[in-house]
mmCIF file of C-alpha atoms in Angstrom:
data_model
loop_
_atom_site.group_PDB
_atom_site.id
_atom_site.type_symbol
_atom_site.label_atom_id
_atom_site.label_comp_id
_atom_site.label_asym_id
_atom_site.label_seq_id
_atom_site.Cartn_x
_atom_site.Cartn_y
_atom_site.Cartn_z
ATOM 1 C CA MET A 352 -1.600 6.367 -19.341
ATOM 2 C CA LYS A 353 -5.530 5.524 -20.184
ATOM 3 C CA HIS A 354 -7.929 6.788 -17.300
ATOM 4 C CA ILE A 355 -11.673 5.550 -16.678
ATOM 5 C CA HIS A 356 -13.449 7.088 -14.095
ATOM 6 C CA LEU A 357 -16.786 6.124 -12.753
ATOM 7 C CA GLU A 358 -19.592 7.407 -10.454
ATOM 8 C CA THR A 359 -20.166 4.169 -9.009
ATOM 9 C CA VAL A 360 -18.442 0.319 -8.649
ATOM 10 C CA THR A 361 -18.780 -2.417 -6.291
ATOM 11 C CA SER A 362 -14.682 -2.580 -5.782
ATOM 12 C CA THR A 363 -11.999 -0.681 -8.490
ATOM 13 C CA ASN A 364 -9.979 -3.694 -8.527
ATOM 14 C CA GLN A 365 -12.759 -5.956 -9.977
ATOM 15 C CA GLU A 366 -14.465 -3.582 -12.442
ATOM 16 C CA ILE A 367 -10.903 -2.464 -13.849
ATOM 17 C CA LEU A 368 -10.359 -5.916 -14.984
ATOM 18 C CA LYS A 369 -13.046 -5.325 -18.014
ATOM 19 C CA TYR A 370 -10.383 -3.025 -19.350
ATOM 20 C CA VAL A 371 -7.416 -5.517 -19.092
ATOM 21 C CA ASP A 372 -6.702 -5.284 -23.214
ATOM 22 C CA GLU A 373 -6.083 -1.497 -22.835
ATOM 23 C CA ALA A 374 -3.219 -1.888 -20.140
ATOM 24 C CA PRO A 375 -2.255 0.364 -18.595
ATOM 25 C CA VAL A 376 -4.923 2.101 -17.308
ATOM 26 C CA TYR A 377 -6.029 3.378 -14.066
ATOM 27 C CA LEU A 378 -9.604 4.074 -12.846
ATOM 28 C CA THR A 379 -11.042 5.974 -10.738
ATOM 29 C CA ALA A 380 -13.939 5.890 -8.530
ATOM 30 C CA ASP A 381 -16.480 8.573 -7.119
ATOM 31 C CA ASN A 382 -18.214 5.687 -4.876
ATOM 32 C CA GLN A 383 -16.735 2.356 -4.224
ATOM 33 C CA THR A 384 -19.741 0.001 -2.506
ATOM 34 C CA ALA A 385 -17.777 -2.686 -1.280
ATOM 35 C CA GLY A 386 -14.018 -1.363 -1.417
ATOM 36 C CA ARG A 387 -11.599 -4.077 0.050
ATOM 37 C CA GLY A 388 -8.742 -3.587 1.851
ATOM 38 C CA GLN A 389 -5.972 -6.178 3.124
ATOM 39 C CA ARG A 390 -6.894 -9.033 5.723
ATOM 40 C CA GLY A 391 -10.536 -8.704 3.956
ATOM 41 C CA ASN A 392 -11.268 -5.705 5.597
ATOM 42 C CA THR A 393 -13.259 -3.083 4.219
ATOM 43 C CA TRP A 394 -12.102 0.238 3.046
ATOM 44 C CA GLU A 395 -14.078 3.372 4.457
ATOM 45 C CA SER A 396 -14.621 6.478 1.890
ATOM 46 C CA GLU A 397 -17.160 9.121 2.268
ATOM 47 C CA PRO A 398 -18.241 9.454 -2.170
ATOM 48 C CA GLY A 399 -16.467 12.393 -3.727
ATOM 49 C CA LYS A 400 -14.055 13.195 -1.259
ATOM 50 C CA ASN A 401 -11.179 10.370 -1.809
ATOM 51 C CA ILE A 402 -8.821 8.695 -4.021
ATOM 52 C CA THR A 403 -10.308 5.196 -4.451
ATOM 53 C CA MET A 404 -8.521 3.520 -7.369
ATOM 54 C CA SER A 405 -6.913 0.541 -9.331
ATOM 55 C CA ILE A 406 -4.130 0.359 -11.656
ATOM 56 C CA LEU A 407 -3.693 -2.519 -14.554
ATOM 57 C CA LEU A 408 -0.283 -3.212 -15.642
ATOM 58 C CA ARG A 409 1.271 -5.794 -17.503
ATOM 59 C CA LEU A 410 3.861 -7.222 -16.079
ATOM 60 C CA LYS A 411 6.135 -9.386 -18.326
ATOM 61 C CA HIS A 412 9.595 -7.972 -17.106
ATOM 62 C CA VAL A 413 8.643 -9.394 -13.403
ATOM 63 C CA ARG A 414 8.867 -12.731 -12.464
ATOM 64 C CA PRO A 415 6.708 -14.103 -10.030
ATOM 65 C CA ALA A 416 9.088 -14.645 -7.450
ATOM 66 C CA GLU A 417 9.727 -10.752 -7.679
ATOM 67 C CA GLN A 418 5.892 -10.062 -6.778
ATOM 68 C CA PHE A 419 7.146 -8.200 -3.422
ATOM 69 C CA ALA A 420 9.173 -5.550 -5.716
ATOM 70 C CA VAL A 421 6.489 -4.795 -7.017
ATOM 71 C CA SER A 422 4.492 -3.939 -3.597
ATOM 72 C CA ARG A 423 7.416 -2.225 -2.531
ATOM 73 C CA ALA A 424 7.242 0.333 -6.075
ATOM 74 C CA VAL A 425 3.704 1.178 -5.710
ATOM 75 C CA ALA A 426 4.234 1.987 -1.583
ATOM 76 C CA ILE A 427 7.521 3.866 -2.839
ATOM 77 C CA ALA A 428 5.209 5.517 -5.417
ATOM 78 C CA VAL A 429 2.640 6.780 -3.515
ATOM 79 C CA CYS A 430 5.051 8.136 -0.582
ATOM 80 C CA ASP A 431 6.605 10.427 -3.043
ATOM 81 C CA ILE A 432 4.065 11.986 -4.328
ATOM 82 C CA LEU A 433 2.484 12.499 -0.742
ATOM 83 C CA THR A 434 5.666 13.596 1.205
ATOM 84 C CA PRO A 435 5.935 16.972 -1.399
ATOM 85 C CA LEU A 436 2.337 18.267 -0.085
ATOM 86 C CA LEU A 437 2.988 17.820 3.611
ATOM 87 C CA PRO A 438 4.232 19.382 6.034
ATOM 88 C CA PHE A 439 8.126 20.040 6.437
ATOM 89 C CA ASP A 440 8.035 18.323 9.712
ATOM 90 C CA LYS A 441 6.006 15.229 8.238
ATOM 91 C CA SER A 442 6.951 12.488 5.477
ATOM 92 C CA ALA A 443 4.628 9.614 4.454
ATOM 93 C CA LEU A 444 6.245 6.557 6.080
ATOM 94 C CA ILE A 445 5.699 2.324 4.549
ATOM 95 C CA LYS A 446 3.943 -0.052 7.296
ATOM 96 C CA TRP A 447 4.831 -3.252 6.933
ATOM 97 C CA PRO A 448 3.784 -4.436 4.001
ATOM 98 C CA ASN A 449 2.270 -1.813 2.008
ATOM 99 C CA ASP A 450 0.087 0.514 3.907
ATOM 100 C CA ILE A 451 0.738 4.044 4.100
ATOM 101 C CA TYR A 452 1.813 6.157 7.165
ATOM 102 C CA ILE A 453 2.029 9.646 8.256
ATOM 103 C CA ASP A 454 3.017 9.847 11.771
ATOM 104 C CA ASP A 455 0.753 7.018 13.778
ATOM 105 C CA LYS A 456 -2.558 7.479 11.420
ATOM 106 C CA LYS A 457 -2.939 5.172 8.237
ATOM 107 C CA ILE A 458 -3.922 7.695 5.160
ATOM 108 C CA ALA A 459 -3.417 4.859 1.842
ATOM 109 C CA GLY A 460 -4.367 1.176 2.305
ATOM 110 C CA ILE A 461 -3.099 -1.105 -1.059
ATOM 111 C CA LEU A 462 -4.104 -4.334 -2.134
ATOM 112 C CA ILE A 463 -2.293 -5.753 -5.046
ATOM 113 C CA GLU A 464 -3.836 -8.653 -7.032
ATOM 114 C CA ASN A 465 -1.597 -10.607 -9.226
ATOM 115 C CA SER A 466 -2.604 -12.795 -12.175
ATOM 116 C CA ILE A 467 0.802 -15.568 -12.763
ATOM 117 C CA SER A 468 0.484 -17.607 -16.142
ATOM 118 C CA GLY A 469 3.637 -19.532 -16.134
ATOM 119 C CA THR A 470 6.864 -18.048 -15.192
ATOM 120 C CA GLU A 471 5.390 -14.643 -15.512
ATOM 121 C CA LEU A 472 2.889 -12.077 -14.192
ATOM 122 C CA LYS A 473 0.125 -12.282 -16.489
ATOM 123 C CA HIS A 474 -0.982 -9.020 -15.423
ATOM 124 C CA THR A 475 -0.863 -6.780 -11.653
ATOM 125 C CA VAL A 476 -4.118 -4.959 -10.361
ATOM 126 C CA ILE A 477 -2.919 -2.357 -7.827
ATOM 127 C CA GLY A 478 -5.350 -1.303 -5.776
ATOM 128 C CA ILE A 479 -5.513 2.248 -4.084
ATOM 129 C CA GLY A 480 -7.523 4.124 -1.195
ATOM 130 C CA LEU A 481 -6.136 7.461 -0.037
ATOM 131 C CA ASN A 482 -7.706 9.304 2.044
ATOM 132 C CA VAL A 483 -7.641 13.009 0.756
ATOM 133 C CA ASN A 484 -10.376 15.340 1.238
ATOM 134 C CA GLN A 485 -12.956 13.307 4.451
ATOM 135 C CA MET A 486 -12.942 15.062 7.552
ATOM 136 C CA GLU A 487 -14.880 12.784 9.704
ATOM 137 C CA PHE A 488 -14.402 8.675 10.061
ATOM 138 C CA LEU A 489 -17.115 6.781 11.363
ATOM 139 C CA SER A 490 -16.048 2.860 10.735
ATOM 140 C CA PRO A 491 -14.351 1.044 13.992
ATOM 141 C CA ALA A 492 -10.790 1.279 12.182
ATOM 142 C CA PRO A 493 -8.414 2.794 14.994
ATOM 143 C CA ASN A 494 -6.283 5.562 13.102
ATOM 144 C CA PRO A 495 -7.342 6.831 10.209
ATOM 145 C CA VAL A 496 -6.373 10.459 8.785
ATOM 146 C CA SER A 497 -6.499 12.628 5.898
ATOM 147 C CA LEU A 498 -4.443 15.385 3.948
ATOM 148 C CA ALA A 499 -7.519 17.842 4.665
ATOM 149 C CA GLN A 500 -7.546 16.902 8.205
ATOM 150 C CA ILE A 501 -3.430 17.557 7.989
ATOM 151 C CA LEU A 502 -3.078 20.690 5.865
ATOM 152 C CA GLY A 503 -6.724 22.440 6.721
ATOM 153 C CA HIS A 504 -7.816 22.827 3.281
ATOM 154 C CA THR A 505 -9.206 19.851 0.700
ATOM 155 C CA LEU A 506 -6.696 19.005 -2.341
ATOM 156 C CA ASP A 507 -7.351 18.519 -5.954
ATOM 157 C CA ALA A 508 -7.905 14.332 -5.412
ATOM 158 C CA GLY A 509 -7.957 13.502 -9.307
ATOM 159 C CA ALA A 510 -4.819 15.163 -9.954
ATOM 160 C CA ILE A 511 -3.198 13.416 -7.312
ATOM 161 C CA ALA A 512 -4.266 10.358 -8.309
ATOM 162 C CA ALA A 513 -2.724 11.365 -11.808
ATOM 163 C CA GLY A 514 0.553 11.803 -10.394
ATOM 164 C CA ILE A 515 0.220 8.090 -8.181
ATOM 165 C CA ALA A 516 -0.523 6.631 -11.129
ATOM 166 C CA ASP A 517 2.493 7.963 -13.661
ATOM 167 C CA ARG A 518 4.291 7.153 -10.449
ATOM 168 C CA VAL A 519 3.612 3.738 -10.405
ATOM 169 C CA LEU A 520 4.046 3.038 -13.608
ATOM 170 C CA LYS A 521 7.322 4.610 -13.806
ATOM 171 C CA LEU A 522 8.860 2.682 -10.540
ATOM 172 C CA VAL A 523 7.371 -0.843 -11.524
ATOM 173 C CA GLY A 524 8.529 -0.686 -14.938
ATOM 174 C CA GLY A 525 12.075 -0.089 -13.671
ATOM 175 C CA ILE A 526 11.830 -3.496 -11.549
ATOM 176 C CA ASP A 527 14.749 -5.097 -12.517
ATOM 177 C CA GLY A 528 14.647 -7.945 -10.433
ATOM 178 C CA ALA A 529 13.249 -9.345 -6.610
ATOM 179 C CA THR A 530 15.645 -6.788 -4.459
ATOM 180 C CA ALA A 531 15.035 -3.902 -6.959
ATOM 181 C CA PHE A 532 13.658 -0.636 -4.406
ATOM 182 C CA SER A 533 15.291 -2.523 -1.202
ATOM 183 C CA PHE A 534 17.101 0.445 -0.295
ATOM 184 C CA GLU A 535 14.182 2.974 -0.180
ATOM 185 C CA TYR A 536 11.718 0.612 1.014
ATOM 186 C CA HIS A 537 13.451 0.453 4.557
ATOM 187 C CA ARG A 538 14.802 3.922 4.021
ATOM 188 C CA ARG A 539 10.729 4.967 4.823
ATOM 189 C CA LEU A 540 9.586 1.754 6.748
ATOM 190 C CA TRP A 541 7.483 2.632 9.087
ATOM 191 C CA GLN A 542 8.747 2.310 12.715
ATOM 192 C CA ILE A 543 12.218 0.148 12.118
ATOM 193 C CA GLY A 544 14.092 -0.296 14.556
ATOM 194 C CA VAL A 545 11.826 0.737 17.156
ATOM 195 C CA MET A 546 10.741 -1.747 19.814
ATOM 196 C CA ARG A 547 7.131 -2.798 20.181
ATOM 197 C CA PRO A 548 4.354 -5.254 20.879
ATOM 198 C CA PHE A 549 3.253 -7.796 18.294
ATOM 199 C CA HIS A 550 0.693 -10.707 18.262
ATOM 200 C CA ASP A 551 2.264 -14.314 16.612
ATOM 201 C CA THR A 552 -1.178 -14.918 15.022
ATOM 202 C CA ALA A 553 -0.289 -18.557 15.108
ATOM 203 C CA THR A 554 0.583 -18.909 18.759
ATOM 204 C CA GLY A 555 -1.038 -15.999 20.392
ATOM 205 C CA GLU A 556 1.942 -15.361 21.973
ATOM 206 C CA ILE A 557 2.508 -11.302 22.828
ATOM 207 C CA PHE A 558 5.944 -10.348 22.149
ATOM 208 C CA THR A 559 8.317 -7.467 21.575
ATOM 209 C CA ALA A 560 10.648 -7.406 19.231
ATOM 210 C CA ALA A 561 11.819 -4.327 16.487
ATOM 211 C CA ILE A 562 11.861 -4.442 12.809
ATOM 212 C CA ASP A 563 15.396 -5.326 11.864
ATOM 213 C CA HIS A 564 14.060 -6.034 7.493
ATOM 214 C CA VAL A 565 12.522 -6.959 5.287
ATOM 215 C CA GLU A 566 13.139 -9.980 2.638
ATOM 216 C CA ASP A 567 13.087 -9.713 -0.753
ATOM 217 C CA ASP A 568 10.237 -12.379 -0.533
ATOM 218 C CA GLY A 569 7.938 -10.200 1.689
ATOM 219 C CA ARG A 570 8.639 -11.505 4.918
ATOM 220 C CA LEU A 571 8.918 -9.313 8.261
ATOM 221 C CA ALA A 572 12.700 -9.808 10.386
ATOM 222 C CA LEU A 573 11.655 -9.159 13.668
ATOM 223 C CA LYS A 574 14.784 -8.529 16.487
ATOM 224 C CA ASP A 575 13.191 -9.784 19.425
ATOM 225 C CA ALA A 576 14.654 -8.409 23.433
ATOM 226 C CA ALA A 577 16.849 -11.940 23.519
ATOM 227 C CA GLY A 578 18.432 -10.149 19.702
ATOM 228 C CA HIS A 579 16.909 -13.895 18.556
ATOM 229 C CA LEU A 580 15.543 -12.821 14.507
ATOM 230 C CA ARG A 581 11.941 -13.886 13.802
ATOM 231 C CA HIS A 582 10.567 -14.258 10.298
ATOM 232 C CA TYR A 583 6.870 -14.216 9.521
ATOM 233 C CA TYR A 584 4.568 -13.715 6.538
ATOM 234 C CA PHE A 585 2.123 -11.238 5.990
ATOM 235 C CA LYS A 586 -1.262 -12.278 8.531
ATOM 236 C CA GLU A 587 1.377 -14.450 10.580
ATOM 237 C CA VAL A 588 1.862 -11.379 12.793
ATOM 238 C CA ALA A 589 0.190 -8.022 13.766
ATOM 239 C CA PHE A 590 1.355 -4.564 15.188
ATOM 240 C CA LEU A 591 -0.004 -4.096 18.820
#
């Protein structure tokens, strides 16, 4: 896959659209001045320390109804690259819908933006922010962690980014329907089956439930203390 590296960009997801005719392609930047995360948040990354990257793919084999399969495949790909780097007692896990956690700390965020044309995805931009060598975090984000903090030494961020790009291309290319990678996604799902508090963002209700499963359209299915299933799309419920 073609690789473009730039020193500074506003957003890798925006910059990579200049290379739409060259897909598949991935772009990395030492410094991202307006990196975006899920829920409209910014992504903190010390220049030159971490991975800020975007991957641009053409996915004519994926229908719009199968978009969440792309999200699953990308999250699994990042976990596949990270887990062998970690101590034997730690694994990279997926916090619904596609943040990457180690223990209870966030090491990576993923932002996927699809362009739909009729009954197919025209192209897909996959933005990934991964904390690699940053040792101190200054933003109000509650729980960031980096590989260097966990391992006690720095790593080759460029090599990790290349590994992620190759793994994403392989897994996303293997999507064969809306159920693709469902088993692997659930096997790596952070806190599945664990009773914990949630916040219903529409009603304001605070309730206790456990993750039961995630539907193929991305809806989170929670089983509350009374045994009832509650279904939520992204932004309709928050972990507390």
